[in-house]
Short mmCIF file of C-alpha atoms in Angstrom, two decimals:
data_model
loop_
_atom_site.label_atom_id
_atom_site.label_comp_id
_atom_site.label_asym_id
_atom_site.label_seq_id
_atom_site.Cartn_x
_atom_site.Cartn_y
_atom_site.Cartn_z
CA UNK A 1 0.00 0.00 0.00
CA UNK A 2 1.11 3.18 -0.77
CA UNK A 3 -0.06 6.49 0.44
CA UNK A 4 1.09 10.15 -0.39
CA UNK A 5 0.79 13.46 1.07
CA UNK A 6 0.70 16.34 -0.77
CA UNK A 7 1.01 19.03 2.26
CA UNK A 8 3.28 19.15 -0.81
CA UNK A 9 24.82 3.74 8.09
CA UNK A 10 25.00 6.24 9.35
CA UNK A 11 28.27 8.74 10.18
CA UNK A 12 29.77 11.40 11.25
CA UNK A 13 28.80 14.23 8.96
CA UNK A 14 24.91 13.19 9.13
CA UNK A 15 24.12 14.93 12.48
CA UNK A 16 25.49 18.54 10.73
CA UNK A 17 24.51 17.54 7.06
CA UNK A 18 20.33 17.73 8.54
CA UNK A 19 21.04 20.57 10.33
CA UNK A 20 22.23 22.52 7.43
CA UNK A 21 19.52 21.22 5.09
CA UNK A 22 16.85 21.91 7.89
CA UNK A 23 17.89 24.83 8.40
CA UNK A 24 17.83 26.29 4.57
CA UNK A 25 14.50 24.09 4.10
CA UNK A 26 12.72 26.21 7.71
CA UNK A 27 14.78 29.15 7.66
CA UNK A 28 13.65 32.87 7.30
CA UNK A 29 9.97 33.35 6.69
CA UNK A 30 10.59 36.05 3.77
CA UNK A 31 11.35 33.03 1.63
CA UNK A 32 8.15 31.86 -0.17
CA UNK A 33 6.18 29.01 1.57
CA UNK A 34 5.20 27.14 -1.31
CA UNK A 35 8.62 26.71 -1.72
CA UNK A 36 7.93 23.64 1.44
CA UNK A 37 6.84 20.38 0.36
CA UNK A 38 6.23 17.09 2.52
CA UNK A 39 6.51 14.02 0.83
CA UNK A 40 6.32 10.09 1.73
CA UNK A 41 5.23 6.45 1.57
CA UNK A 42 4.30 3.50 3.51
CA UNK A 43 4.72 0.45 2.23
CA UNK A 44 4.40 -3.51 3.38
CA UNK A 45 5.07 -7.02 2.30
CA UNK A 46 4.67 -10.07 3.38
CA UNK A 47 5.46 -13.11 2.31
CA UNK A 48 4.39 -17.38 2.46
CA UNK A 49 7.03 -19.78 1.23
CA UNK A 50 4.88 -22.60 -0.66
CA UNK A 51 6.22 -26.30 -0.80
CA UNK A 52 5.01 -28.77 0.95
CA UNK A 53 2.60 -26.70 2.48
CA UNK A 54 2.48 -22.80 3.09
CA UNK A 55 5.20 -21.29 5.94
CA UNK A 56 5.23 -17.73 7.34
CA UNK A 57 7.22 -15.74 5.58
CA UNK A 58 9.17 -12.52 5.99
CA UNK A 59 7.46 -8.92 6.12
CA UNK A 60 9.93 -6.07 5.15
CA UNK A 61 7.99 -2.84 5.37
CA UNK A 62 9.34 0.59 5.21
CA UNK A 63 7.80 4.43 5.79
CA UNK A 64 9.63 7.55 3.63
CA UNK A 65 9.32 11.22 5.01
CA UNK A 66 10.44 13.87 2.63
CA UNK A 67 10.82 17.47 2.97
CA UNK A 68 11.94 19.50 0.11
CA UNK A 69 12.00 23.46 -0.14
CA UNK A 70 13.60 25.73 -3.09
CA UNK A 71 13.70 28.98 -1.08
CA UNK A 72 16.00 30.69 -3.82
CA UNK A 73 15.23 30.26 -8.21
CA UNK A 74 18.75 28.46 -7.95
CA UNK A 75 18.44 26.83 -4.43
CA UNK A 76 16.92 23.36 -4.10
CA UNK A 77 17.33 21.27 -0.41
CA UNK A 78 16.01 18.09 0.24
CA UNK A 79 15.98 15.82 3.74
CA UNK A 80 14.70 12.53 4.09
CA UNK A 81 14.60 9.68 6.23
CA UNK A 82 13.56 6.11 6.22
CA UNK A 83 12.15 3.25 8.59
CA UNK A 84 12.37 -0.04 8.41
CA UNK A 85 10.71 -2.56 10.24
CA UNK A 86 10.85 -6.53 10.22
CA UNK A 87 8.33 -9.11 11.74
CA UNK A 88 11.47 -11.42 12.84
CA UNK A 89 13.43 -11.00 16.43
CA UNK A 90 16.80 -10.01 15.85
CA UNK A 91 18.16 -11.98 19.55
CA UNK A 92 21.41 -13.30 19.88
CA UNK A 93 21.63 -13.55 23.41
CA UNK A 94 19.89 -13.85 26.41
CA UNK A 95 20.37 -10.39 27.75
CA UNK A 96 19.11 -8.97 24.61
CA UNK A 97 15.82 -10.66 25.40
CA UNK A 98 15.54 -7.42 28.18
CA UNK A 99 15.55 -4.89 25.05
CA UNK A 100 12.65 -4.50 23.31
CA UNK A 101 13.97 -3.29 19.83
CA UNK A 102 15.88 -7.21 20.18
CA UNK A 103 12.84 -8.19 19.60
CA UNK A 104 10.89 -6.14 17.30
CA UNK A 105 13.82 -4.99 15.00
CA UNK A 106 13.35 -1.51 13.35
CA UNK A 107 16.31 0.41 11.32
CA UNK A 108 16.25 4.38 11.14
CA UNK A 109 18.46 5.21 8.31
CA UNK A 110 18.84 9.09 6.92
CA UNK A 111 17.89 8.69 3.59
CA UNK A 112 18.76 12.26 1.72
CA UNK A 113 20.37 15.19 2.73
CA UNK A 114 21.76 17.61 -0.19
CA UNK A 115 21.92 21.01 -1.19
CA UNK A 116 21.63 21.33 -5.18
CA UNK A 117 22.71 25.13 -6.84
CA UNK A 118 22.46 26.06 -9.89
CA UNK A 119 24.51 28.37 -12.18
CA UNK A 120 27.34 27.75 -9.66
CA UNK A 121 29.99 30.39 -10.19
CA UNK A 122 29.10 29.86 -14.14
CA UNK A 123 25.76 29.62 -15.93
CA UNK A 124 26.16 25.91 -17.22
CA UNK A 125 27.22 24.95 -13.89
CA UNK A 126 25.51 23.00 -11.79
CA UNK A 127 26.69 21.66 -7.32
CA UNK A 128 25.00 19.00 -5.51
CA UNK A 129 26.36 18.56 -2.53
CA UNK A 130 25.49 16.11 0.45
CA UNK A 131 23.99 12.36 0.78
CA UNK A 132 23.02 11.43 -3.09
CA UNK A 133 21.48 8.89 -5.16
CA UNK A 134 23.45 9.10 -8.33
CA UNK A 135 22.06 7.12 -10.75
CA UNK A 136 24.31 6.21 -13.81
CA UNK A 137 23.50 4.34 -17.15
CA UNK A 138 19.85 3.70 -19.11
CA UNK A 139 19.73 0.06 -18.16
CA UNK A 140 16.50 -0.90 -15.58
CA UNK A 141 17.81 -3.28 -13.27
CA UNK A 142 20.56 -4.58 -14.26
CA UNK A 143 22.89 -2.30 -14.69
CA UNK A 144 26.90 -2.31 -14.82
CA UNK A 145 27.80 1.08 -14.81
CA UNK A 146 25.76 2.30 -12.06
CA UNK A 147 28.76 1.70 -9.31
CA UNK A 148 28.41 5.01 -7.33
CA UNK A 149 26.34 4.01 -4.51
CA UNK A 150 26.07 1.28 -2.32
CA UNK A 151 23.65 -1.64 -3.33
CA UNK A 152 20.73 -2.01 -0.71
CA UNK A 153 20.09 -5.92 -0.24
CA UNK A 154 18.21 -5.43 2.60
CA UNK A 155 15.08 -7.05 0.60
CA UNK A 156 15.90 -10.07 -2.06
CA UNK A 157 13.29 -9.36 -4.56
CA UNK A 158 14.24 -5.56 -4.55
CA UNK A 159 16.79 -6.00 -7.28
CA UNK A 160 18.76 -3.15 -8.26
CA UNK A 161 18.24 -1.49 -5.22
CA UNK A 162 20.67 1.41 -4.20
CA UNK A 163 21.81 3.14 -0.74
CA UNK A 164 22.58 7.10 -1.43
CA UNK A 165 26.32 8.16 -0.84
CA UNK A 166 28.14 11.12 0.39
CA UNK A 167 29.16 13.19 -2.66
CA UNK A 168 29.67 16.17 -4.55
CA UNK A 169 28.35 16.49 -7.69
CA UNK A 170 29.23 18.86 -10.65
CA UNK A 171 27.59 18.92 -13.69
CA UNK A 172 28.26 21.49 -16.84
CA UNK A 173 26.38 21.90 -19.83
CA UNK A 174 27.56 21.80 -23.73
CA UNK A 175 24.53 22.23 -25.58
CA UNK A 176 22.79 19.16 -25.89
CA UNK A 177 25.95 17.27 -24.22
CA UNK A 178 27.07 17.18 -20.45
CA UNK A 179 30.44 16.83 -18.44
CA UNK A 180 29.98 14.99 -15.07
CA UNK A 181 31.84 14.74 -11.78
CA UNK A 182 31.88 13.37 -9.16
CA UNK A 183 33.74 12.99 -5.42
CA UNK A 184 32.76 10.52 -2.73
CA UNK A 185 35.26 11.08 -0.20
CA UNK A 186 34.71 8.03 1.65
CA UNK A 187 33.46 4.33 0.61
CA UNK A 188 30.67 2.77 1.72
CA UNK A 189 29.47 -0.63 2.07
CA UNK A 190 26.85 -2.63 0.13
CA UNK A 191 23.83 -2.57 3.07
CA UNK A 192 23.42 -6.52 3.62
CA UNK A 193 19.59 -7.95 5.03
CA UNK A 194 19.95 -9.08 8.45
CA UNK A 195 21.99 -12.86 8.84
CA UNK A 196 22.99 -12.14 5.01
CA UNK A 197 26.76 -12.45 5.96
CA UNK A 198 26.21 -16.31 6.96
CA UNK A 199 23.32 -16.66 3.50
CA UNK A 200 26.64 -15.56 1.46
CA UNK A 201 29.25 -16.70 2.50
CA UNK A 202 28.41 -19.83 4.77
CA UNK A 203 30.00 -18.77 7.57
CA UNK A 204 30.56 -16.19 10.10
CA UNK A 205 33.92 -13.78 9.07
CA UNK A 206 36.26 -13.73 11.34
CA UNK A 207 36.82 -9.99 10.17
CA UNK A 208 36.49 -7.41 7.99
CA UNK A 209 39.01 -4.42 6.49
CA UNK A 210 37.21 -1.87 4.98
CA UNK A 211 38.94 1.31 3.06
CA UNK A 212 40.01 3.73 5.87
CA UNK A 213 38.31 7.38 5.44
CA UNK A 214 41.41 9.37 4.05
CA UNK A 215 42.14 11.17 0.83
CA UNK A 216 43.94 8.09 -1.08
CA UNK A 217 41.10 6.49 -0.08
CA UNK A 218 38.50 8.69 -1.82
CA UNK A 219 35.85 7.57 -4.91
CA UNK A 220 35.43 9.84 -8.09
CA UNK A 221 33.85 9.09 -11.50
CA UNK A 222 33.44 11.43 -14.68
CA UNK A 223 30.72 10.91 -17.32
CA UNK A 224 30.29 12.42 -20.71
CA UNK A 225 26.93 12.03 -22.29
CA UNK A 226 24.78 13.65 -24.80
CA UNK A 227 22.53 13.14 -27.86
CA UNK A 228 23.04 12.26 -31.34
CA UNK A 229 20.81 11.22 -34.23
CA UNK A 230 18.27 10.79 -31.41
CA UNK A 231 19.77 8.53 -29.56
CA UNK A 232 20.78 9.19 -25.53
CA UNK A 233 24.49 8.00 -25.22
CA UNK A 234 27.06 8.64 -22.28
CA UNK A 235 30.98 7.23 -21.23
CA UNK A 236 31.88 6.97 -17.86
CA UNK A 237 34.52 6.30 -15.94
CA UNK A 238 34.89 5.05 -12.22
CA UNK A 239 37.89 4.68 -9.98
CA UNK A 240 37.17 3.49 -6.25
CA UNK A 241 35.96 0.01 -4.11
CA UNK A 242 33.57 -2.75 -4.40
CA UNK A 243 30.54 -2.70 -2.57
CA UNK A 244 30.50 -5.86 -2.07
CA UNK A 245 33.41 -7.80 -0.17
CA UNK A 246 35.62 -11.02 -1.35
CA UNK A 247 36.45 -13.47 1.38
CA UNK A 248 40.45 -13.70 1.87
CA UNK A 249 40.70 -17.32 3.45
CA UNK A 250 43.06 -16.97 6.56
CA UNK A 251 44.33 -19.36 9.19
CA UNK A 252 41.65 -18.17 11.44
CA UNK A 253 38.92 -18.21 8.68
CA UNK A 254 37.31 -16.10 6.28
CA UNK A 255 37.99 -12.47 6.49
CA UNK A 256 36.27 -9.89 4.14
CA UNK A 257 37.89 -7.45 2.06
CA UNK A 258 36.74 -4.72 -0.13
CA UNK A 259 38.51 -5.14 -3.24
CA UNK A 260 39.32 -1.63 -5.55
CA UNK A 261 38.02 -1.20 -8.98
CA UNK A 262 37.55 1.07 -12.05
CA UNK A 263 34.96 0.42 -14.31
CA UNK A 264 34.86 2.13 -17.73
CA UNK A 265 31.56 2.13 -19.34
CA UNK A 266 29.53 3.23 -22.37
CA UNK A 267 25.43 2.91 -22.64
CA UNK A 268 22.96 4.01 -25.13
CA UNK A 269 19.25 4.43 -24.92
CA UNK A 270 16.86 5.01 -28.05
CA UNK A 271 13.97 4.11 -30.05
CA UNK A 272 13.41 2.53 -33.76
CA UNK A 273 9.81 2.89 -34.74
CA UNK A 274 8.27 3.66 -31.81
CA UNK A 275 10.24 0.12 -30.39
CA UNK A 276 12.72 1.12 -27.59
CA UNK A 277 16.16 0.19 -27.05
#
């Protein structure tokens, strides 16, 4: 179910990132209040596994809250967070059985937080700065070249599914073409459903080395795209981690690494009567 109102993980930087958006999004009252809109969703699923005969499945529900303002022609903010809730305990041990989120397992994650300008210092200049969904290449679901945020595997059947990053994002214009780049300063993690370290990898890592948050450590990616002869084209080109981590088999056992990567890519979108491809 779905329902929308038109009154229309985490780290360190979140806690000042939502203060600055909230701040531009409910600051001075001479800035035009239609300029405020509230946005969301609720949604549910649950699920029966059929075989023999019909077992209780998982439900994976979550609820979006959205606020968006453009106080300025050039100024757009956005802040949004998420909830997640499960129908399945999350105990491990017997104290935990004294907790009540132990047992009815809900994640709070901050969804959005970014400040877009346009005509940045030039007119064909565009800044986006803050957490980002950056969405690259025309495939639907399957899609190689879209590397710059974390995958969300939270729910199986949500394939595709992607985490927004930390970034800043610059984008200037050529006419009908486009120059685009971007810097994630640190990397982040593919988001794994609860008990999905054991589901991939049969057992449970006996650790994990993830890229340290410094400069050599940082993520960027440049795109060129444009049209010709009707069709929607673009090359990219991305320099940073995995998302997802390779086991390294150790004396001890298993231990997860983050492998780095760059990924050079070239799509193209169009349509041959009235057929798309």
């Amino acid at each position: 179910a779905t329902l929308r109102s038109k009154v229309d993980d985490t780290m360190r930087p979140v806690g000042s990132a939502v203060a600055l958006a909230v701040a531009l999004v409910m600051a001075p009252a001479a800035y035009p209040a239609q300029g405020l809109e509230l946005d969301g969703f609720v949604s549910a699923k649950k699920r029966y596994v059929v075989s023999d005969g019909v077992d209780n499945g998982d439900t994976f529900g979550k609820t979006r809250v959205e606020l968006s303002a453009s106080p300025l022609e050039d100024l757009f903010a956005r802040v949004s967070v998420e909830l997640r809730y499960y129908d399945f305990p999350g105990l491990e041990t017997l104290p935990e059985t004294e907790e009540m989120e132990s047992g009815y397992p809900v994640d709070l994650l901050l969804w959005e937080a970014f400040l877009a300008v346009d005509q940045f210092i030039w007119p064909n200049l565009d800044l986006k700065l803050g957490k980002q969904r950056i969405a690259w290449g025309r495939a639907d679901q399957f899609n190689p070249t879209d590397n710059l945020n974390p995958s969300d595997l939270t729910d199986f059947f949500a394939f595709g599914a992607k985490i927004p990053s930390w970034a800043v994002l610059g984008t200037y214009y050529l006419g009908e073409s486009q120059l685009t780049a971007v810097w994630l300063p640190f990397f982040e993690p593919a988001l794994l459903r609860r008990g999905g370290t054991v589901a991939l990898f049969g057992e449970v890592p006996v650790g994990v080395t993830r890229p340290t948050i410094e400069p050599d450590n940082a993520m960027y990616a440049v795109k060129f795209s444009g049209l010709a002869v009707g069709i929607d084209y673009s090359l990219s080109y991305f320099k940073g981690f995995d998302d997802l981590p390779l086991p390294i088999a150790t004396v001890a056992g298993p231990e997860l690494q983050f492998p780095e990567i760059e990924v050079m890519g070239f799509d193209f979108a169009g349509e041959f009567r009235s057929i798309g491809f």
